[in-house]
Amino acid sequence: MLGAIIGDIVGSRWEFNPTNDYNFEWLSKENGFTDDTICTVAVADALLHGRGFGESIHDWCNRYPHPMGGYGGRFAQWVHSKNPQPYHSFGNGAAMRVSPVAYWFDTEAGILDAAAATALPSHNHPEGVKGAQTVALAIFKAMQFNSRRYQEAAMHIEEILDACVQFSGYDINMPRVAVMNRFDETCQGTVPVALKIISMSANFVDAVRLAVSLGADADTLGAIVGSIAEAIWGIPLRLRHQIETYLPEEMGLVVKEFEMQRPALKKLLIDTTFSDSVFSEASWDVLYDIDGELAAEKAKRECGDEKEAKRRMMAERAKARENW
């Protein structure tokens, strides 16, 4: 979930001022949370307190009626309606807010049903529902690998994406020129691009940079990519501390409460990347707290053993990016 929030805030500055510079400034005073973060927090809050997804999203959006970038036209009408009804939308808003459900339910059927439920209050077009389900499925599949052994998902990205393609029917082999600098607000125009970016990424930060620098719908593509990247690679701890300063207190409390209810999320905040197997002492302490010292020591050994394999895989990904 936090990956979606980071991707949104990092991309917010570039939503209407697109950049193709991979080395863009990561965070500044010009960044802020948008509707993507508000809706993601709303979904998490609904799960925590047994509220309907539509009720919670409507409530949270009305708490923040003028977020950075505003709300899309039809969704803005939905937000300001006293009796909001679904409007057959297939916008990418369905996919950017869905990530919390992938951590809340223990079965694939459960997360697919819940993902659909997060979309239906507003985005009840089949493409909107499918977009939400596909993102949730990618996160869930990554978490399944990482539940077997820490960071194993990073070694199985192709399998994760294959499952998503088989479920959705999306074609993720589009040429870069077809999507670069193209502002597409639909699920079918955004989610396949997000999956393609994941296929070429090396770590969490790399994935978000690729998403934002595509020059497209930077905040929402960043949120979707960030939500999947979090489940695969984890988020450097330093980024968590940075992003907390951009969130209102009540949002921060929801994030913390959600993590307390789902402690496996803490593993996804370990300070590591696909390119480096060096962990900070604080990071290992998190693993000790969750799995115990023996499990953490085993993970530490395995991380070192796989360093060379990870480097080879990174080289292959770099090649794929050059040819995109």
XYZ file of N, CA, C and O in Angstrom, residues 137-204:
272
model
N -3.932 -8.795 -8.221
C -3.390 -10.128 -8.476
C -1.861 -10.099 -8.537
O -1.199 -10.989 -7.991
N -1.305 -9.084 -9.187
C 0.158 -8.968 -9.270
C 0.771 -8.858 -7.878
O 1.778 -9.515 -7.572
N 0.164 -8.045 -7.036
C 0.665 -7.881 -5.669
C 0.535 -9.182 -4.894
O 1.465 -9.618 -4.201
N -0.612 -9.828 -5.012
C -0.856 -11.073 -4.292
C 0.129 -12.163 -4.715
O 0.685 -12.878 -3.865
N 0.370 -12.297 -6.007
C 1.316 -13.307 -6.499
C 2.725 -13.033 -5.969
O 3.445 -13.969 -5.582
N 3.127 -11.767 -5.964
C 4.449 -11.421 -5.435
C 4.546 -11.768 -3.957
O 5.558 -12.311 -3.490
N 3.484 -11.484 -3.204
C 3.486 -11.786 -1.775
C 3.550 -13.291 -1.522
O 4.148 -13.740 -0.540
N 2.953 -14.076 -2.404
C 3.025 -15.530 -2.248
C 4.470 -16.014 -2.343
O 4.916 -16.854 -1.558
N 5.210 -15.497 -3.323
C 6.619 -15.869 -3.441
C 7.412 -15.404 -2.222
O 8.231 -16.142 -1.678
N 7.156 -14.182 -1.771
C 7.922 -13.636 -0.657
C 7.546 -14.264 0.675
O 8.300 -14.166 1.643
N 6.383 -14.903 0.739
C 6.024 -15.600 1.973
C 6.802 -16.892 2.114
O 7.015 -17.401 3.218
N 7.266 -17.451 0.975
C 8.069 -18.681 1.021
C 9.489 -18.378 1.461
O 10.078 -19.109 2.251
N 10.028 -17.302 0.934
C 11.401 -16.923 1.271
C 11.580 -15.448 0.959
O 11.151 -14.970 -0.080
N 12.217 -14.735 1.852
C 12.307 -13.290 1.715
C 12.882 -12.882 0.356
O 13.911 -13.383 -0.071
N 12.212 -11.974 -0.302
C 12.595 -11.385 -1.589
C 12.635 -12.383 -2.751
O 13.247 -12.122 -3.776
N 11.989 -13.520 -2.605
C 11.996 -14.480 -3.701
C 11.221 -13.967 -4.915
O 11.491 -14.355 -6.051
N 10.253 -13.089 -4.699
C 9.450 -12.581 -5.815
C 10.305 -11.923 -6.880
O 9.983 -11.980 -8.069
N 11.406 -11.309 -6.463
C 12.278 -10.635 -7.426
C 12.888 -11.605 -8.427
O 13.316 -11.196 -9.509
N 12.917 -12.883 -8.077
C 13.463 -13.896 -8.974
C 12.369 -14.531 -9.841
O 12.661 -15.392 -10.664
N 11.126 -14.096 -9.677
C 10.012 -14.735 -10.389
C 9.079 -13.699 -11.029
O 7.877 -13.940 -11.137
N 9.620 -12.598 -11.450
C 8.788 -11.536 -12.011
C 8.042 -12.005 -13.253
O 6.856 -11.701 -13.446
N 8.723 -12.782 -14.112
C 8.075 -13.253 -15.333
C 6.852 -14.109 -15.015
O 5.813 -14.002 -15.679
N 6.963 -14.955 -13.985
C 5.824 -15.800 -13.605
C 4.660 -14.953 -13.079
O 3.487 -15.223 -13.370
N 4.985 -13.930 -12.307
C 3.960 -13.034 -11.768
C 3.229 -12.332 -12.906
O 1.996 -12.284 -12.950
N 3.994 -11.812 -13.851
C 3.392 -11.086 -14.966
C 2.626 -12.020 -15.894
O 1.568 -11.645 -16.428
N 3.137 -13.230 -16.085
C 2.419 -14.203 -16.919
C 1.029 -14.487 -16.347
O 0.043 -14.600 -17.083
N 0.959 -14.614 -15.024
C -0.334 -14.865 -14.379
C -1.282 -13.695 -14.606
O -2.483 -13.882 -14.852
N -0.753 -12.476 -14.559
C -1.578 -11.279 -14.772
C -2.060 -11.193 -16.214
O -3.220 -10.835 -16.472
N -1.189 -11.510 -17.147
C -1.556 -11.463 -18.566
C -2.598 -12.533 -18.874
O -3.570 -12.294 -19.601
N -2.399 -13.713 -18.321
C -3.358 -14.796 -18.546
C -4.731 -14.424 -17.987
O -5.762 -14.703 -18.600
N -4.743 -13.798 -16.836
C -6.020 -13.404 -16.218
C -6.710 -12.293 -17.008
O -7.915 -12.340 -17.259
N -5.927 -11.287 -17.412
C -6.510 -10.071 -17.983
C -6.635 -10.079 -19.494
O -7.495 -9.390 -20.059
N -5.742 -10.823 -20.153
C -5.690 -10.759 -21.608
C -4.961 -9.540 -22.126
O -4.950 -9.266 -23.331
N -4.310 -8.771 -21.235
C -3.569 -7.586 -21.653
C -2.366 -7.967 -22.509
O -1.694 -8.982 -22.251
N -2.057 -7.130 -23.473
C -0.817 -7.235 -24.238
C 0.169 -6.258 -23.620
O -0.046 -5.046 -23.648
N 1.247 -6.765 -23.040
C 2.217 -5.881 -22.386
C 3.490 -5.745 -23.227
O 4.527 -5.312 -22.719
N 3.408 -6.066 -24.465
C 4.581 -5.982 -25.348
C 4.512 -4.769 -26.277
O 4.999 -4.804 -27.396
N 3.894 -3.683 -25.802
C 3.774 -2.489 -26.624
C 5.129 -1.796 -26.791
O 5.963 -1.828 -25.877
N 5.396 -1.182 -27.954
C 6.631 -0.419 -28.117
C 6.585 0.861 -27.281
O 5.502 1.430 -27.065
N 7.726 1.298 -26.823
C 7.777 2.486 -25.957
C 7.181 3.711 -26.647
O 6.504 4.527 -26.018
N 7.432 3.833 -27.939
C 6.951 5.004 -28.669
C 5.427 5.113 -28.638
O 4.859 6.203 -28.745
N 4.755 3.985 -28.452
C 3.290 3.980 -28.448
C 2.712 4.542 -27.151
O 1.541 4.941 -27.116
N 3.509 4.558 -26.082
C 2.983 4.996 -24.781
C 3.738 6.174 -24.188
O 3.264 6.791 -23.232
N 4.891 6.503 -24.725
C 5.673 7.605 -24.183
C 4.960 8.931 -24.439
O 4.457 9.190 -25.532
N 4.906 9.763 -23.394
C 4.281 11.092 -23.472
C 2.812 11.029 -23.898
O 2.284 11.957 -24.498
N 2.168 9.926 -23.554
C 0.751 9.757 -23.873
C -0.048 9.697 -22.586
O 0.096 8.773 -21.785
N -0.886 10.689 -22.368
C -1.687 10.772 -21.147
C -2.958 9.952 -21.337
O -3.903 10.378 -21.988
N -2.967 8.767 -20.787
C -4.105 7.859 -20.929
C -4.662 7.573 -19.541
O -3.967 7.034 -18.681
N -5.922 7.929 -19.315
C -6.520 7.782 -17.992
C -7.342 6.512 -17.843
O -8.032 6.340 -16.846
N -7.261 5.598 -18.818
C -8.052 4.372 -18.755
C -7.255 3.242 -18.097
O -6.023 3.240 -18.118
N -7.988 2.277 -17.559
C -7.320 1.086 -17.017
C -6.602 0.323 -18.121
O -5.450 -0.093 -17.961
N -7.282 0.128 -19.242
C -6.699 -0.673 -20.317
C -5.513 0.020 -20.984
O -4.718 -0.624 -21.675
N -5.389 1.331 -20.781
C -4.249 2.050 -21.325
C -3.143 2.267 -20.325
O -2.046 2.712 -20.690
N -3.389 1.967 -19.052
C -2.417 2.232 -17.990
C -1.861 0.966 -17.353
O -0.642 0.837 -17.165
N -2.743 0.021 -17.011
C -2.283 -1.175 -16.296
C -1.298 -2.006 -17.126
O -0.257 -2.441 -16.596
N -1.542 -2.253 -18.420
C -0.544 -3.000 -19.202
C 0.810 -2.303 -19.236
O 1.857 -2.960 -19.194
N 0.822 -0.969 -19.297
C 2.081 -0.218 -19.290
C 2.789 -0.406 -17.946
O 4.014 -0.580 -17.882
N 2.019 -0.390 -16.867
C 2.602 -0.607 -15.543
C 3.261 -1.985 -15.457
O 4.372 -2.123 -14.918
N 2.600 -3.000 -15.985
C 3.175 -4.350 -15.965
C 4.444 -4.412 -16.805
O 5.427 -5.066 -16.422
N 4.437 -3.730 -17.950
C 5.634 -3.690 -18.792
C 6.796 -3.049 -18.048
O 7.934 -3.539 -18.101
N 6.535 -1.960 -17.347
C 7.588 -1.284 -16.583
C 8.146 -2.208 -15.505
O 9.360 -2.291 -15.314
N 7.274 -2.920 -14.816
C 7.734 -3.869 -13.797
C 8.652 -4.916 -14.424
O 9.668 -5.306 -13.846
N 8.335 -5.336 -15.641
C 9.134 -6.383 -16.295
C 10.561 -5.940 -16.569
O 11.449 -6.781 -16.742
N 10.804 -4.643 -16.619
C 12.130 -4.130 -16.954
C 12.834 -3.470 -15.771
O 13.940 -2.957 -15.920
N 12.217 -3.477 -14.618
C 12.760 -2.746 -13.471
C 13.699 -3.588 -12.637
O 13.636 -4.819 -12.644
N 14.557 -2.891 -11.892
C 15.566 -3.575 -11.086
C 15.304 -3.472 -9.592
O 15.808 -4.272 -8.818
N 14.536 -2.479 -9.167
C 14.216 -2.303 -7.760
C 13.069 -1.308 -7.641
O 12.560 -0.819 -8.652
N 12.653 -1.008 -6.431
C 11.494 -0.144 -6.224
C 11.712 1.245 -6.817
O 10.873 1.755 -7.575
